[in-house]
């Protein structure tokens, strides 16, 4: 029985990687060097949805009674909105506004979608820090960068951290889904070697980054341990690792292009380790 479950899960994560890689390439080839490269990041969200569809396969229906059942809808909505934004190619201000609006709606929905007339102080108490977390992470990932691989590297490392925290807290679904996010980000990165070819656009941001934040939000709301909040706060430093990496010039030319993501991953590993230590001590 255990071997069957492990094989099923392993297949799901491998399928997420393969789906992200193939979708990234297919979108690039279909869309061409301009629009295709801009939309290729949608492969990350497609990879995550592939894993989630395998996880929920066989269930008679997806019920909203459990928070983790809401995650696939959040990923799908983020992916579709991101594709629409990338296709419209608006300015930076519009992209940021859409990101903030999607963050607010996602938090409101994951908190139970209360009507405005019945909103209480308790709702605002939960919603404010969650919205701030979504806004900081997604705006950091979505800002213009010199190397389009950097957001995907940070996303993959943060997902590994979330998986580790889920393992410490006994959350099997969150562990495996976070690994699927990491695998999907790697599926996007495999086509961006040795140098960046595809943009980390709104589809990647809202489909991939939104997937990670939806998992974090659902896990936080389902458990609410104070120590998990401290661990997640430490993990948030991953999204500032690129600023440190930019000050550490490593080689030049092709060597720098090849090693830059590895350097960023190594720097991001420090806040991941810190978060895991905090999470371990709190168990």
Coordinates of C-alpha atoms in Angstrom, one line a residue:
X1 CA 0.0 0.0 0.0
X2 CA 2.8 2.4 1.0
X3 CA 4.7 1.6 -2.2
X4 CA 1.6 2.3 -4.3
X5 CA 1.2 5.7 -2.6
X6 CA 4.8 6.7 -3.0
X7 CA 4.8 5.6 -6.7
X8 CA 1.6 7.7 -7.3
X9 CA 3.1 10.7 -5.6
X10 CA 6.4 10.3 -7.5
X11 CA 4.5 10.1 -10.7
X12 CA 2.6 13.3 -9.9
X13 CA 5.7 15.3 -9.2
X14 CA 7.5 14.0 -12.3
X15 CA 4.4 14.8 -14.3
X16 CA 4.5 18.3 -13.0
X17 CA 8.1 18.8 -14.1
X18 CA 7.4 17.3 -17.5
X19 CA 4.2 19.3 -18.0
X20 CA 5.9 22.5 -17.1
X21 CA 8.8 21.9 -19.3
X22 CA 6.7 20.8 -22.3
X23 CA 4.2 23.6 -21.9
X24 CA 7.0 26.2 -21.6
X25 CA 8.5 24.9 -24.9
X26 CA 5.2 24.6 -26.7
X27 CA 4.0 28.1 -25.8
X28 CA 7.3 29.5 -26.9
X29 CA 7.2 27.7 -30.2
X30 CA 3.5 28.5 -30.9
X31 CA 3.8 32.2 -29.9
X32 CA 7.2 32.9 -31.5
X33 CA 10.2 34.8 -30.1
X34 CA 8.1 37.8 -29.0
X35 CA 4.8 36.8 -27.5
X36 CA 5.7 33.2 -27.0
X37 CA 8.7 34.1 -24.9
X38 CA 6.5 36.5 -22.8
X39 CA 3.9 33.8 -22.2
X40 CA 6.2 30.8 -21.7
X41 CA 6.2 31.2 -17.9
X42 CA 2.6 29.9 -17.9
X43 CA 4.2 26.5 -17.9
X44 CA 4.8 26.8 -14.2
X45 CA 1.1 27.1 -13.3
X46 CA 0.3 24.3 -15.8
X47 CA 2.8 22.0 -14.1
X48 CA 1.3 22.7 -10.7
X49 CA -2.2 22.1 -12.0
X50 CA -1.0 18.8 -13.5
X51 CA 0.1 17.6 -10.1
X52 CA -3.1 18.8 -8.4
X53 CA -5.3 17.1 -11.0
X54 CA -3.4 13.8 -10.4
X55 CA -3.8 14.3 -6.6
X56 CA -7.5 14.9 -6.8
X57 CA -8.1 12.3 -9.5
X58 CA -10.8 9.8 -8.5
X59 CA -12.6 12.1 -6.0
X60 CA -16.3 12.3 -6.8
X61 CA -16.2 16.1 -6.4
X62 CA -13.9 18.9 -5.2
X63 CA -15.5 20.2 -2.0
X64 CA -14.7 23.6 -0.6
X65 CA -15.1 22.2 2.9
X66 CA -11.3 21.7 3.1
X67 CA -8.9 24.6 2.4
X68 CA -6.6 22.6 0.3
X69 CA -9.4 21.8 -2.1
X70 CA -9.5 25.6 -2.9
X71 CA -5.9 25.6 -4.1
X72 CA -6.5 24.3 -7.6
X73 CA -9.1 27.0 -8.3
X74 CA -6.7 29.7 -7.1
X75 CA -3.9 28.4 -9.3
X76 CA -6.2 28.1 -12.4
X77 CA -7.6 31.6 -11.8
X78 CA -4.1 33.1 -11.4
X79 CA -2.9 31.3 -14.5
X80 CA -5.8 32.5 -16.7
X81 CA -5.6 36.1 -15.4
X82 CA -1.8 36.1 -15.9
X83 CA -2.2 34.9 -19.5
X84 CA -4.7 37.6 -20.2
X85 CA -2.4 40.3 -18.7
X86 CA 0.6 39.0 -20.7
X87 CA -1.4 38.9 -23.9
X88 CA -2.6 42.5 -23.4
X89 CA 1.0 43.6 -22.5
X90 CA 0.1 46.6 -20.3
X91 CA 2.5 48.8 -18.5
X92 CA 4.2 48.1 -15.2
X93 CA 1.6 50.1 -13.2
X94 CA -1.3 48.0 -14.6
X95 CA 0.6 44.8 -13.9
X96 CA 1.2 45.8 -10.3
X97 CA -2.4 46.9 -9.8
X98 CA -3.7 43.5 -11.2
X99 CA -1.3 41.7 -8.9
X100 CA -2.5 43.5 -5.9
X101 CA -6.2 43.1 -6.8
X102 CA -5.7 39.3 -7.4
X103 CA -3.9 39.1 -4.0
X104 CA -6.8 40.8 -2.2
X105 CA -9.4 38.6 -3.9
X106 CA -7.4 35.4 -3.2
X107 CA -7.1 36.2 0.5
X108 CA -10.7 37.2 0.8
X109 CA -11.8 34.0 -0.9
X110 CA -9.5 31.7 1.1
X111 CA -10.8 33.3 4.3
X112 CA -14.3 32.1 3.4
X113 CA -15.4 35.0 1.1
X114 CA -17.4 36.9 3.8
X115 CA -19.9 39.5 2.6
X116 CA -18.9 43.1 3.2
X117 CA -21.9 43.6 5.5
X118 CA -20.8 40.9 7.9
X119 CA -17.0 41.6 7.9
X120 CA -15.7 41.8 11.4
X121 CA -12.5 42.9 13.0
X122 CA -11.4 39.3 13.2
X123 CA -11.6 39.0 9.4
X124 CA -9.4 42.1 9.0
X125 CA -7.0 40.8 11.6
X126 CA -6.5 37.7 9.5
X127 CA -6.7 39.3 6.1
X128 CA -4.2 42.2 6.6
X129 CA -1.1 40.2 7.3
X130 CA -2.0 37.6 4.6
X131 CA -2.6 40.3 2.0
X132 CA 0.7 42.0 3.0
X133 CA 2.5 38.7 2.5
X134 CA 0.9 38.1 -0.9
X135 CA 1.7 41.7 -2.0
X136 CA 5.4 41.6 -0.9
X137 CA 6.1 38.2 -2.4
X138 CA 4.3 38.8 -5.7
X139 CA 5.6 42.3 -6.2
X140 CA 9.1 41.2 -5.5
X141 CA 8.8 38.3 -8.0
X142 CA 7.1 40.5 -10.6
X143 CA 9.4 43.5 -10.7
X144 CA 11.6 44.0 -13.7
X145 CA 14.9 42.1 -13.4
X146 CA 18.0 41.8 -15.5
X147 CA 17.9 38.0 -15.5
X148 CA 14.4 36.4 -16.0
X149 CA 15.6 33.2 -14.3
X150 CA 16.0 34.9 -10.9
X151 CA 12.3 34.9 -10.0
X152 CA 11.9 31.2 -10.9
X153 CA 15.0 30.3 -8.9
X154 CA 13.6 32.1 -5.8
X155 CA 10.2 30.5 -6.4
X156 CA 11.7 27.0 -6.5
X157 CA 13.8 27.6 -3.4
X158 CA 10.9 29.1 -1.4
X159 CA 8.7 26.1 -2.5
X160 CA 11.3 23.7 -1.1
X161 CA 11.2 25.6 2.1
X162 CA 7.4 25.4 2.3
X163 CA 7.7 21.7 1.6
X164 CA 10.1 21.3 4.5
X165 CA 7.8 23.2 6.9
X166 CA 4.9 21.1 5.7
X167 CA 6.9 17.9 6.4
X168 CA 7.7 19.2 9.9
X169 CA 4.0 19.9 10.6
X170 CA 2.7 16.7 9.1
X171 CA 0.9 18.3 6.1
X172 CA 1.3 15.6 3.4
X173 CA -0.8 17.5 0.8
X174 CA 1.1 20.8 1.3
X175 CA 4.5 19.0 1.3
X176 CA 3.8 17.3 -2.1
X177 CA 2.1 20.3 -3.7
X178 CA 5.0 22.6 -2.7
X179 CA 7.4 20.0 -4.3
X180 CA 5.2 20.2 -7.4
X181 CA 5.6 24.0 -7.5
X182 CA 9.4 23.6 -7.2
X183 CA 9.4 20.9 -9.9
X184 CA 7.3 23.2 -12.2
X185 CA 9.7 26.1 -11.7
X186 CA 12.6 23.8 -12.6
X187 CA 10.7 22.8 -15.7
X188 CA 10.5 26.4 -16.7
X189 CA 14.2 26.9 -15.9
X190 CA 15.4 24.0 -17.9
X191 CA 14.7 26.0 -21.1
X192 CA 16.5 29.0 -19.8
X193 CA 20.0 27.6 -19.7
X194 CA 22.7 28.7 -20.0
X195 CA 21.1 32.2 -20.5
X196 CA 17.5 33.5 -20.0
X197 CA 15.3 33.0 -23.0
X198 CA 11.7 33.3 -21.7
X199 CA 10.2 36.0 -19.6
X200 CA 8.8 35.4 -16.1
X201 CA 5.6 37.2 -16.9
X202 CA 2.3 37.6 -15.2
X203 CA 1.3 34.0 -16.1
X204 CA 4.3 32.7 -14.2
X205 CA 3.8 35.2 -11.4
X206 CA 0.1 34.6 -10.8
X207 CA 0.1 30.9 -11.8
X208 CA 3.4 29.9 -10.0
X209 CA 3.8 32.5 -7.3
X210 CA 0.1 32.5 -6.7
X211 CA 0.2 28.7 -6.3
X212 CA 2.9 29.0 -3.7
X213 CA 1.1 31.7 -1.8
X214 CA -2.2 29.8 -1.9
X215 CA -0.5 26.8 -0.4
X216 CA 1.1 28.9 2.3
X217 CA -2.2 30.6 3.1
X218 CA -4.2 27.4 3.3
X219 CA -1.5 25.7 5.5
X220 CA -1.4 28.8 7.8
X221 CA -5.2 29.0 8.1
X222 CA -5.5 25.2 8.7
X223 CA -3.0 25.2 11.6
X224 CA -2.2 28.7 12.8
X225 CA 0.8 27.9 15.1
X226 CA 2.7 31.1 16.0
X227 CA 6.0 29.4 15.3
X228 CA 4.9 28.6 11.7
X229 CA 4.4 32.3 11.2
X230 CA 8.0 33.0 12.4
X231 CA 9.3 30.3 10.1
X232 CA 7.4 31.7 7.1
X233 CA 8.7 35.2 7.9
X234 CA 12.3 33.9 7.8
X235 CA 11.5 32.0 4.6
X236 CA 10.3 35.3 3.0
X237 CA 13.9 36.5 3.0
X238 CA 14.4 34.1 0.0
X239 CA 12.7 36.8 -2.2
X240 CA 15.4 39.3 -1.3
X241 CA 18.3 37.0 -2.1
X242 CA 18.6 38.4 -5.6
X243 CA 19.6 41.8 -4.2
X244 CA 22.5 40.2 -2.4
X245 CA 23.5 38.2 -5.5
X246 CA 23.5 41.3 -7.6
X247 CA 26.3 42.7 -5.4
X248 CA 28.4 39.5 -5.7
X249 CA 29.7 39.5 -9.2
X250 CA 30.7 35.9 -10.2
X251 CA 32.8 35.7 -13.3
X252 CA 31.8 37.2 -16.6
X253 CA 30.2 36.3 -19.9
X254 CA 29.0 32.8 -20.4
X255 CA 30.5 31.6 -17.1
X256 CA 28.4 34.2 -15.2
X257 CA 25.3 33.3 -17.2
X258 CA 25.6 29.6 -16.3
X259 CA 26.6 30.1 -12.6
X260 CA 24.3 33.0 -11.7
X261 CA 21.2 30.9 -10.9
X262 CA 23.3 28.5 -8.9
X263 CA 24.7 31.3 -6.9
X264 CA 21.3 32.7 -6.3
X265 CA 20.0 29.3 -5.2
X266 CA 22.9 29.0 -2.8
X267 CA 22.2 32.4 -1.2
X268 CA 18.5 31.5 -1.0
X269 CA 19.3 28.3 0.8
X270 CA 20.3 30.3 3.9
X271 CA 16.8 31.7 4.7
X272 CA 15.4 28.3 3.8
X273 CA 17.6 26.6 6.3
X274 CA 16.8 29.3 8.9
X275 CA 13.1 28.8 8.4
X276 CA 13.5 25.0 8.8
X277 CA 15.5 25.4 12.0
X278 CA 12.8 27.7 13.4
X279 CA 10.1 25.2 12.3
X280 CA 12.0 22.3 13.8
X281 CA 12.6 24.0 17.2
X282 CA 8.9 24.8 17.4
X283 CA 7.7 21.2 16.8

